Amino acid sequence: MSTAPATRGDRLGPDFHRFWGAGAFTNLADGMLAVALPLIAVTLTQDPLLIAGLTAVRFLPWLLLAPLSGVLIDRVHRMRAMVVSNSLAALVMVGLVLTLVTGHLSLWALYAAMFAVICCETVTDPASRIAVVQLVPARLLDRANSRVEGARLVAQDCLGRPVAGFLFAAGAAAPLAGIAGSYALCVLLLCAVPLVWRRPVPEDGPEVEPAGSEGFWRSTGEGFRQVFTDRVLRGNMLCNAGMMVGGNMSGAVLVLYAQNGLGVSAALFGVFSASMAIGGICGALAAGAIITRIGRRATVLGGYLVMSVGLTSVALVADPYSAFAFLTVAGFCMVASNIAAGPYYQVVVPDAVRGRVSGVTRMVGWGATPIGALAGGLLGRIDLVLPFFVGGAIAIVTTVLAWRVITETARRTDRALADAAESEALPTGAG
């Protein structure tokens, strides 16, 4: 069973594009954050473990808060929650700028700012992915997800990372101010989406008790029950954890490996690290055609395997150009795989529990990332190429072990998308 294909005449609509623009500004801020804070940290210490600690702190809120954020997302208006979380992130960055200009900046201040902003992201990111379903019909979901993912890559990696590097050359306060401004612009665009001011209408689907109808902790437990009693959700969560651990072992020391091993200057590190985004943009543009041509299952499995090999190959070359090429291939495969896998959480998981399922899944998947980051930092103390080899091996083994789960995920997703498209095609009052 396959989803009815979208035609060229189908449009995503103005509400989606306002939402899309707001997400782009959030992603721009996230991209600048990922480069600016490590670059500032390098001016304070050259210890690989302390530098990797920023990556660990970046994902720690997912481990500590993601399930609670999921309950919040299921209890409140999701797009209004995005407005509040982005506003708080902007205020945190303003505070970090003041810390810098008053001469009180420290590595611990960078850790604190990173932690606080990502706490906001534990609400913003899952809420934004869930909200896409409210803005477009099922037959356009792959296209909408591709647009959202493409915007994320352009803004976060192709623009945010290089811009942060260039602004850093002018002064450490410049990229921090840019981050705060980008979060603020996101809030303004979100407020222009009419859905923000409307009362949400529940979707039809399996009977699941809404988060607001029970106690907070019982509601949190329902999210864990949904994930751990479902073989496919549980398997995807563990697969995501393995891929995040493997990928971030190398990512945690990339700034040091690029500068010390490949000779990339600090000002150009943002450009170099945009390699995965360039590949990812191509992956976002091609994802729909790839899914149609070879299927959802082959897109995810093949993408994971080639991505793992690409990341490992970075350690086998001695020049930045070859490393750039391998990272580009890895980015292409990562994004195409994510787009193919993403609709499962948007159409198969019941709407009333999507926030909690996303929170629990990310708590384990993204929360495991600090383990990979710190392990990468420890291996980097021995040799900066070791995190690439070990991380790539972990990602390959994870993909092989998750083979059956990925296959079942693709099957359920295609069936749910086809059913939703068929339902949307029925005349009003039919059925």
Coordinates of C-alpha atoms in Angstrom, one line a residue:
M1 CA 0.0 0.0 0.0
S2 CA 1.5 3.4 -1.0
T3 CA 0.6 7.0 -0.4
A4 CA -1.2 8.9 -3.1
P5 CA 1.4 11.1 -4.7
A6 CA 1.1 14.8 -4.5
T7 CA 0.8 16.8 -7.7
R8 CA 2.6 20.0 -8.7
G9 CA -0.6 21.9 -8.2
D10 CA -0.8 21.0 -4.5
R11 CA 0.3 24.0 -2.3
L12 CA 1.4 23.9 1.3
G13 CA -0.3 27.2 2.0
P14 CA 0.6 30.5 3.7
D15 CA 0.2 29.3 7.2
F16 CA 2.7 26.6 6.6
H17 CA 5.2 29.1 5.1
R18 CA 4.9 31.5 8.0
F19 CA 5.6 28.5 10.3
W20 CA 8.4 27.4 8.0
G21 CA 10.0 30.9 8.2
A22 CA 9.8 30.9 12.0
G23 CA 11.5 27.5 12.2
A24 CA 14.2 28.8 9.9
F25 CA 15.1 31.6 12.3
T26 CA 15.2 29.2 15.2
N27 CA 17.5 26.9 13.2
L28 CA 19.7 29.9 12.3
A29 CA 20.1 30.6 16.0
D30 CA 20.8 27.0 16.8
G31 CA 23.5 26.9 14.1
M32 CA 25.2 29.9 15.4
L33 CA 25.0 28.5 19.0
A34 CA 26.6 25.2 17.9
V35 CA 29.7 27.1 16.5
A36 CA 29.9 30.2 18.6
L37 CA 30.0 28.6 22.0
P38 CA 32.7 26.0 21.1
L39 CA 34.8 28.7 19.5
I40 CA 34.6 30.9 22.6
A41 CA 35.4 27.8 24.7
V42 CA 38.6 27.2 22.7
T43 CA 39.8 30.6 23.8
L44 CA 39.3 29.5 27.4
T45 CA 40.7 25.9 27.3
Q46 CA 42.4 23.5 24.9
D47 CA 41.4 20.4 26.9
P48 CA 39.4 18.0 24.5
L49 CA 37.3 16.7 27.3
L50 CA 36.2 20.2 28.5
I51 CA 35.4 21.1 24.8
A52 CA 33.5 17.9 24.4
G53 CA 31.6 18.8 27.6
L54 CA 29.7 21.5 25.6
T55 CA 28.3 18.8 23.4
A56 CA 27.4 16.7 26.4
V57 CA 25.7 19.7 28.0
R58 CA 23.9 20.4 24.7
F59 CA 22.1 17.1 24.9
L60 CA 21.8 16.7 28.7
P61 CA 18.4 18.4 28.9
W62 CA 17.0 15.8 26.6
L63 CA 18.0 13.2 29.2
L64 CA 16.7 15.1 32.2
L65 CA 13.6 17.0 30.9
A66 CA 12.3 15.5 27.6
P67 CA 9.5 13.3 29.1
L68 CA 8.3 16.2 31.2
S69 CA 8.4 18.5 28.2
G70 CA 6.4 15.9 26.3
V71 CA 3.7 16.1 28.9
L72 CA 3.7 19.8 28.6
I73 CA 3.4 19.6 24.8
D74 CA 0.3 17.3 25.2
R75 CA -1.3 19.6 27.7
V76 CA -1.0 23.0 26.1
H77 CA -1.3 24.6 22.7
R78 CA 1.8 23.4 20.9
M79 CA 2.5 26.5 18.8
R80 CA 2.0 28.8 21.8
A81 CA 4.5 26.7 23.7
M82 CA 7.0 27.4 20.9
V83 CA 6.4 31.1 21.3
V84 CA 7.2 31.0 25.0
S85 CA 10.2 28.7 24.7
N86 CA 11.8 30.8 21.9
S87 CA 11.3 34.0 24.0
L88 CA 13.1 32.4 26.9
A89 CA 16.0 31.3 24.7
A90 CA 16.4 34.8 23.5
L91 CA 16.5 36.2 27.0
V92 CA 19.2 33.6 28.0
M93 CA 21.4 34.7 25.1
V94 CA 21.0 38.4 26.1
G95 CA 22.2 37.4 29.6
L96 CA 25.2 35.6 28.2
V97 CA 26.1 38.7 26.1
L98 CA 25.9 40.8 29.3
T99 CA 28.2 38.3 31.1
L100 CA 30.7 38.6 28.3
V101 CA 30.8 42.4 28.0
T102 CA 31.1 42.8 31.8
G103 CA 34.1 40.5 31.9
H104 CA 32.5 37.7 33.9
L105 CA 32.5 35.1 31.1
S106 CA 33.7 31.6 32.1
L107 CA 33.5 28.0 30.7
W108 CA 30.8 27.4 33.3
A109 CA 28.8 30.3 32.0
L110 CA 28.9 28.8 28.5
Y111 CA 27.8 25.4 29.9
A112 CA 24.9 27.1 31.8
A113 CA 23.8 29.1 28.7
M114 CA 23.9 26.0 26.5
F115 CA 21.9 24.0 29.1
A116 CA 19.2 26.7 29.4
V117 CA 18.7 27.2 25.7
I118 CA 18.5 23.4 25.0
C119 CA 15.9 23.1 27.9
C120 CA 13.8 25.5 25.7
E121 CA 14.6 23.3 22.7
T122 CA 13.1 20.2 24.4
V123 CA 9.8 22.0 23.9
T124 CA 10.3 23.8 20.6
D125 CA 11.7 21.0 18.5
P126 CA 9.1 18.2 19.2
A127 CA 6.3 20.7 19.2
S128 CA 7.3 22.0 15.8
R129 CA 7.5 18.6 14.2
I130 CA 4.1 17.6 15.6
A131 CA 2.5 20.9 14.5
V132 CA 3.3 20.2 10.8
V133 CA 0.5 17.7 10.7
Q134 CA -2.0 20.4 11.6
L135 CA -0.8 22.6 8.7
V136 CA -0.8 20.3 5.7
P137 CA -2.8 17.2 4.5
A138 CA -1.3 13.7 4.7
R139 CA -0.5 13.5 1.0
L140 CA 1.9 16.5 1.4
L141 CA 3.5 15.4 4.6
D142 CA 6.7 14.1 3.0
R143 CA 7.0 17.3 1.0
A144 CA 6.4 19.5 4.0
N145 CA 8.9 17.5 6.1
S146 CA 11.5 17.9 3.3
R147 CA 10.9 21.7 3.2
V148 CA 11.2 21.9 7.0
E149 CA 14.4 19.8 7.1
G150 CA 15.8 21.7 4.1
A151 CA 15.2 25.0 5.8
R152 CA 16.8 23.7 9.0
L153 CA 19.9 22.7 7.1
V154 CA 20.2 25.9 5.2
A155 CA 19.6 28.1 8.2
Q156 CA 21.4 26.1 10.8
D157 CA 24.4 24.7 9.0
C158 CA 24.9 26.6 5.7
L159 CA 24.1 30.0 7.2
G160 CA 24.2 29.8 11.0
R161 CA 27.5 28.0 11.3
P162 CA 29.6 30.1 8.8
V163 CA 28.0 33.3 10.0
A164 CA 28.9 32.5 13.6
G165 CA 32.5 31.9 12.5
F166 CA 32.7 35.2 10.6
L167 CA 31.1 37.2 13.4
F168 CA 33.4 35.6 15.9
A169 CA 36.3 37.0 14.0
A170 CA 34.8 40.5 14.7
G171 CA 34.3 39.8 18.4
A172 CA 32.8 37.1 20.6
A173 CA 29.7 39.2 21.5
A174 CA 28.6 39.5 17.8
P175 CA 27.4 35.9 17.3
L176 CA 25.8 35.8 20.7
A177 CA 23.8 38.9 19.8
G178 CA 22.8 37.4 16.5
I179 CA 21.6 34.2 18.2
A180 CA 19.3 36.3 20.5
G181 CA 18.0 38.3 17.6
S182 CA 17.2 35.2 15.6
Y183 CA 15.1 33.6 18.4
A184 CA 13.2 36.9 18.7
L185 CA 12.4 37.0 15.0
C186 CA 11.1 33.4 15.3
V187 CA 8.7 34.5 17.9
L188 CA 7.4 37.4 15.7
L189 CA 6.7 35.1 12.8
L190 CA 5.0 32.4 14.9
C191 CA 2.7 35.1 16.2
A192 CA 1.6 35.7 12.6
V193 CA 0.4 32.1 12.1
P194 CA -3.4 32.1 12.8
L195 CA -3.2 28.6 14.3
V196 CA -1.4 30.1 17.3
W197 CA -4.5 31.9 18.3
R198 CA -7.0 29.1 17.5
R199 CA -8.3 26.4 19.9
P200 CA -6.7 23.1 18.8
V201 CA -9.1 20.4 17.4
P202 CA -8.3 16.8 18.4
E203 CA -7.6 14.4 15.6
D204 CA -9.5 11.1 15.1
G205 CA -7.5 8.1 16.1
P206 CA -7.0 5.4 18.7
E207 CA -8.5 6.1 22.1
V208 CA -5.7 7.6 24.3
E209 CA -6.3 9.5 27.5
P210 CA -5.2 13.1 27.0
A211 CA -2.4 14.5 29.2
G212 CA -4.6 17.1 30.8
S213 CA -7.1 14.6 32.1
E214 CA -4.8 12.9 34.7
G215 CA -2.1 13.8 37.2
F216 CA 1.2 15.1 35.8
W217 CA 3.3 12.2 36.9
R218 CA 0.7 9.6 35.8
S219 CA 0.6 11.4 32.5
T220 CA 4.4 11.2 32.3
G221 CA 4.2 7.5 33.0
E222 CA 1.7 7.0 30.1
G223 CA 4.4 8.3 27.8
F224 CA 6.8 5.6 29.1
R225 CA 4.2 2.9 28.8
Q226 CA 3.4 3.8 25.2
V227 CA 7.0 3.6 24.2
F228 CA 8.3 0.6 26.2
T229 CA 5.3 -1.6 25.5
D230 CA 5.4 -1.0 21.7
R231 CA 8.1 -3.1 20.1
V232 CA 8.6 -0.7 17.2
L233 CA 8.7 2.5 19.2
R234 CA 11.1 0.8 21.7
G235 CA 13.3 -0.4 18.8
N236 CA 13.4 3.0 17.1
M237 CA 14.3 4.6 20.4
L238 CA 17.3 2.3 20.9
C239 CA 18.3 2.7 17.2
N240 CA 18.2 6.4 17.5
A241 CA 20.3 6.2 20.7
G242 CA 23.0 4.1 19.0
M243 CA 23.2 6.4 16.0
M244 CA 23.4 9.5 18.2
V245 CA 26.2 8.0 20.3
G246 CA 28.2 7.0 17.3
G247 CA 27.7 10.2 15.4
N248 CA 28.5 12.5 18.2
M249 CA 31.7 10.8 19.2
S250 CA 33.3 12.4 16.2
G251 CA 31.2 15.6 16.3
A252 CA 32.3 16.4 19.8
V253 CA 35.9 16.8 18.8
L254 CA 35.4 18.0 15.2
V255 CA 36.4 21.6 16.0
L256 CA 39.8 20.4 17.4
Y257 CA 40.3 17.8 14.6
A258 CA 39.5 20.4 11.9
Q259 CA 41.9 23.0 13.3
N260 CA 44.8 20.7 14.5
G261 CA 44.5 17.8 12.2
L262 CA 43.3 19.3 8.9
G263 CA 44.5 22.9 9.3
V264 CA 41.1 24.6 9.1
S265 CA 41.2 28.1 10.7
A266 CA 38.8 29.3 13.3
A267 CA 37.1 31.8 10.9
L268 CA 36.5 29.0 8.3
F269 CA 35.4 26.3 10.7
G270 CA 31.8 27.3 10.3
V271 CA 32.2 26.9 6.5
F272 CA 33.9 23.5 7.0
S273 CA 31.2 22.2 9.4
A274 CA 28.5 23.3 6.9
S275 CA 29.6 20.4 4.7
M276 CA 27.0 18.0 6.2
A277 CA 24.4 20.7 5.7
I278 CA 25.2 21.0 2.0
G279 CA 24.8 17.3 1.6
G280 CA 21.7 17.4 3.8
I281 CA 20.0 20.1 1.6
C282 CA 20.6 17.8 -1.4
G283 CA 19.2 15.0 0.6
A284 CA 16.1 17.0 1.5
L285 CA 15.5 17.9 -2.1
A286 CA 16.0 14.4 -3.3
A287 CA 14.2 12.5 -0.4
G288 CA 10.8 12.4 -1.9
A289 CA 12.1 11.0 -5.2
I290 CA 14.3 8.5 -3.4
I291 CA 11.5 7.3 -1.2
T292 CA 9.3 6.9 -4.3
R293 CA 12.0 5.1 -6.3
I294 CA 13.5 2.7 -3.8
G295 CA 11.0 2.7 -0.9
R296 CA 11.0 4.0 2.6
R297 CA 12.7 1.0 4.1
A298 CA 15.7 1.0 1.7
T299 CA 16.1 4.8 2.1
V300 CA 16.4 4.5 5.9
L301 CA 18.7 1.4 6.0
G302 CA 20.9 2.5 3.1
G303 CA 21.2 6.0 4.4
Y304 CA 22.2 4.9 7.9
L305 CA 24.9 2.6 6.5
V306 CA 26.4 5.0 4.0
M307 CA 26.3 7.8 6.6
S308 CA 28.3 5.7 9.0
V309 CA 31.0 4.9 6.4
G310 CA 31.2 8.5 5.4
L311 CA 31.8 9.7 9.0
T312 CA 34.5 7.0 9.5
S313 CA 36.2 8.0 6.3
V314 CA 36.9 11.5 7.5
A315 CA 39.7 10.1 9.7
L316 CA 41.3 8.4 6.7
V317 CA 42.2 11.6 4.8
A318 CA 44.7 14.2 5.6
D319 CA 43.3 17.3 3.7
P320 CA 40.2 19.3 4.5
Y321 CA 38.7 19.0 1.0
S322 CA 38.4 15.2 1.1
A323 CA 37.0 15.4 4.7
F324 CA 34.5 18.0 3.4
A325 CA 33.4 15.6 0.7
F326 CA 32.9 12.7 3.1
L327 CA 30.9 14.8 5.5
T328 CA 28.8 16.0 2.6
V329 CA 27.9 12.4 1.7
A330 CA 27.2 11.7 5.4
G331 CA 24.8 14.7 5.6
F332 CA 23.0 13.6 2.4
C333 CA 22.3 10.2 3.8
M334 CA 21.4 11.3 7.3
V335 CA 18.7 13.8 6.1
A336 CA 17.2 11.5 3.5
S337 CA 16.9 8.8 6.2
N338 CA 15.4 11.1 8.8
I339 CA 12.8 12.4 6.3
A340 CA 11.8 8.9 5.4
A341 CA 11.5 7.8 9.0
G342 CA 9.9 10.9 10.4
P343 CA 6.2 10.5 9.4
Y344 CA 5.9 7.5 11.8
Y345 CA 5.6 9.8 14.7
Q346 CA 3.3 12.2 12.9
V347 CA 0.7 9.7 11.6
V348 CA 1.1 6.3 13.4
V349 CA 1.5 7.5 17.0
P350 CA -1.9 8.8 18.4
D351 CA -2.1 12.6 18.5
A352 CA -3.1 12.8 22.2
V353 CA 0.2 11.1 23.2
R354 CA 2.6 12.3 20.5
G355 CA 4.3 14.9 22.7
R356 CA 5.0 12.3 25.5
V357 CA 6.1 9.6 23.0
S358 CA 8.5 12.1 21.4
G359 CA 9.8 13.2 24.9
V360 CA 10.5 9.6 26.1
T361 CA 12.1 8.7 22.7
R362 CA 14.4 11.7 22.8
M363 CA 15.2 11.2 26.5
V364 CA 16.8 7.9 25.6
G365 CA 18.0 8.7 22.1
W366 CA 19.3 12.2 22.5
G367 CA 20.0 11.8 26.2
A368 CA 22.5 9.1 25.3
T369 CA 24.5 11.7 23.2
P370 CA 26.5 13.0 26.2
I371 CA 27.9 9.4 26.6
G372 CA 29.1 9.6 23.0
A373 CA 30.4 13.1 23.3
L374 CA 32.4 12.4 26.5
A375 CA 33.7 9.1 25.1
G376 CA 34.8 11.0 22.0
G377 CA 36.6 13.5 24.2
L378 CA 38.4 10.8 26.2
L379 CA 39.4 9.0 23.0
G380 CA 40.5 12.4 21.5
R381 CA 43.0 12.7 24.4
I382 CA 44.7 9.6 23.0
D383 CA 44.3 10.4 19.3
L384 CA 41.8 12.7 17.5
V385 CA 41.0 10.1 14.8
L386 CA 39.8 7.5 17.3
P387 CA 36.4 9.0 17.8
F388 CA 35.7 8.8 14.1
F389 CA 36.6 5.1 13.9
V390 CA 34.8 4.0 17.0
G391 CA 31.8 6.1 16.4
G392 CA 31.4 4.8 12.8
A393 CA 31.6 1.2 14.0
I394 CA 28.9 1.8 16.6
A395 CA 26.6 3.4 14.0
I396 CA 27.0 0.4 11.6
V397 CA 26.4 -2.2 14.3
T398 CA 23.3 -0.2 15.4
T399 CA 21.8 -0.2 11.9
V400 CA 22.3 -4.0 11.5
L401 CA 20.7 -4.8 14.9
A402 CA 17.7 -2.5 14.1
W403 CA 17.1 -4.0 10.6
R404 CA 13.8 -5.6 11.4
V405 CA 12.5 -2.7 13.4
I406 CA 13.3 -0.2 10.6
T407 CA 11.4 -2.5 8.1
E408 CA 8.3 -2.7 10.3
T409 CA 8.4 1.1 10.8
A410 CA 8.4 1.7 7.1
R411 CA 5.6 -0.7 6.5
R412 CA 3.4 0.9 9.2
T413 CA 4.2 4.4 8.0
D414 CA 3.3 3.7 4.4
R415 CA 0.0 2.1 5.4
A416 CA -1.0 5.0 7.7
L417 CA -0.1 7.6 5.1
A418 CA -2.2 5.7 2.5
D419 CA -5.2 5.4 4.8
A420 CA -5.0 9.1 5.7
A421 CA -4.7 10.2 2.1
E422 CA -7.7 8.0 1.2
S423 CA -9.7 9.5 4.0
E424 CA -8.9 13.1 2.9
A425 CA -10.0 12.2 -0.6
L426 CA -13.5 11.2 0.5
P427 CA -16.3 13.7 -0.2
T428 CA -17.6 15.6 2.9
G429 CA -20.1 13.5 4.8
A430 CA -19.0 10.3 3.1
G431 CA -17.9 7.2 5.1

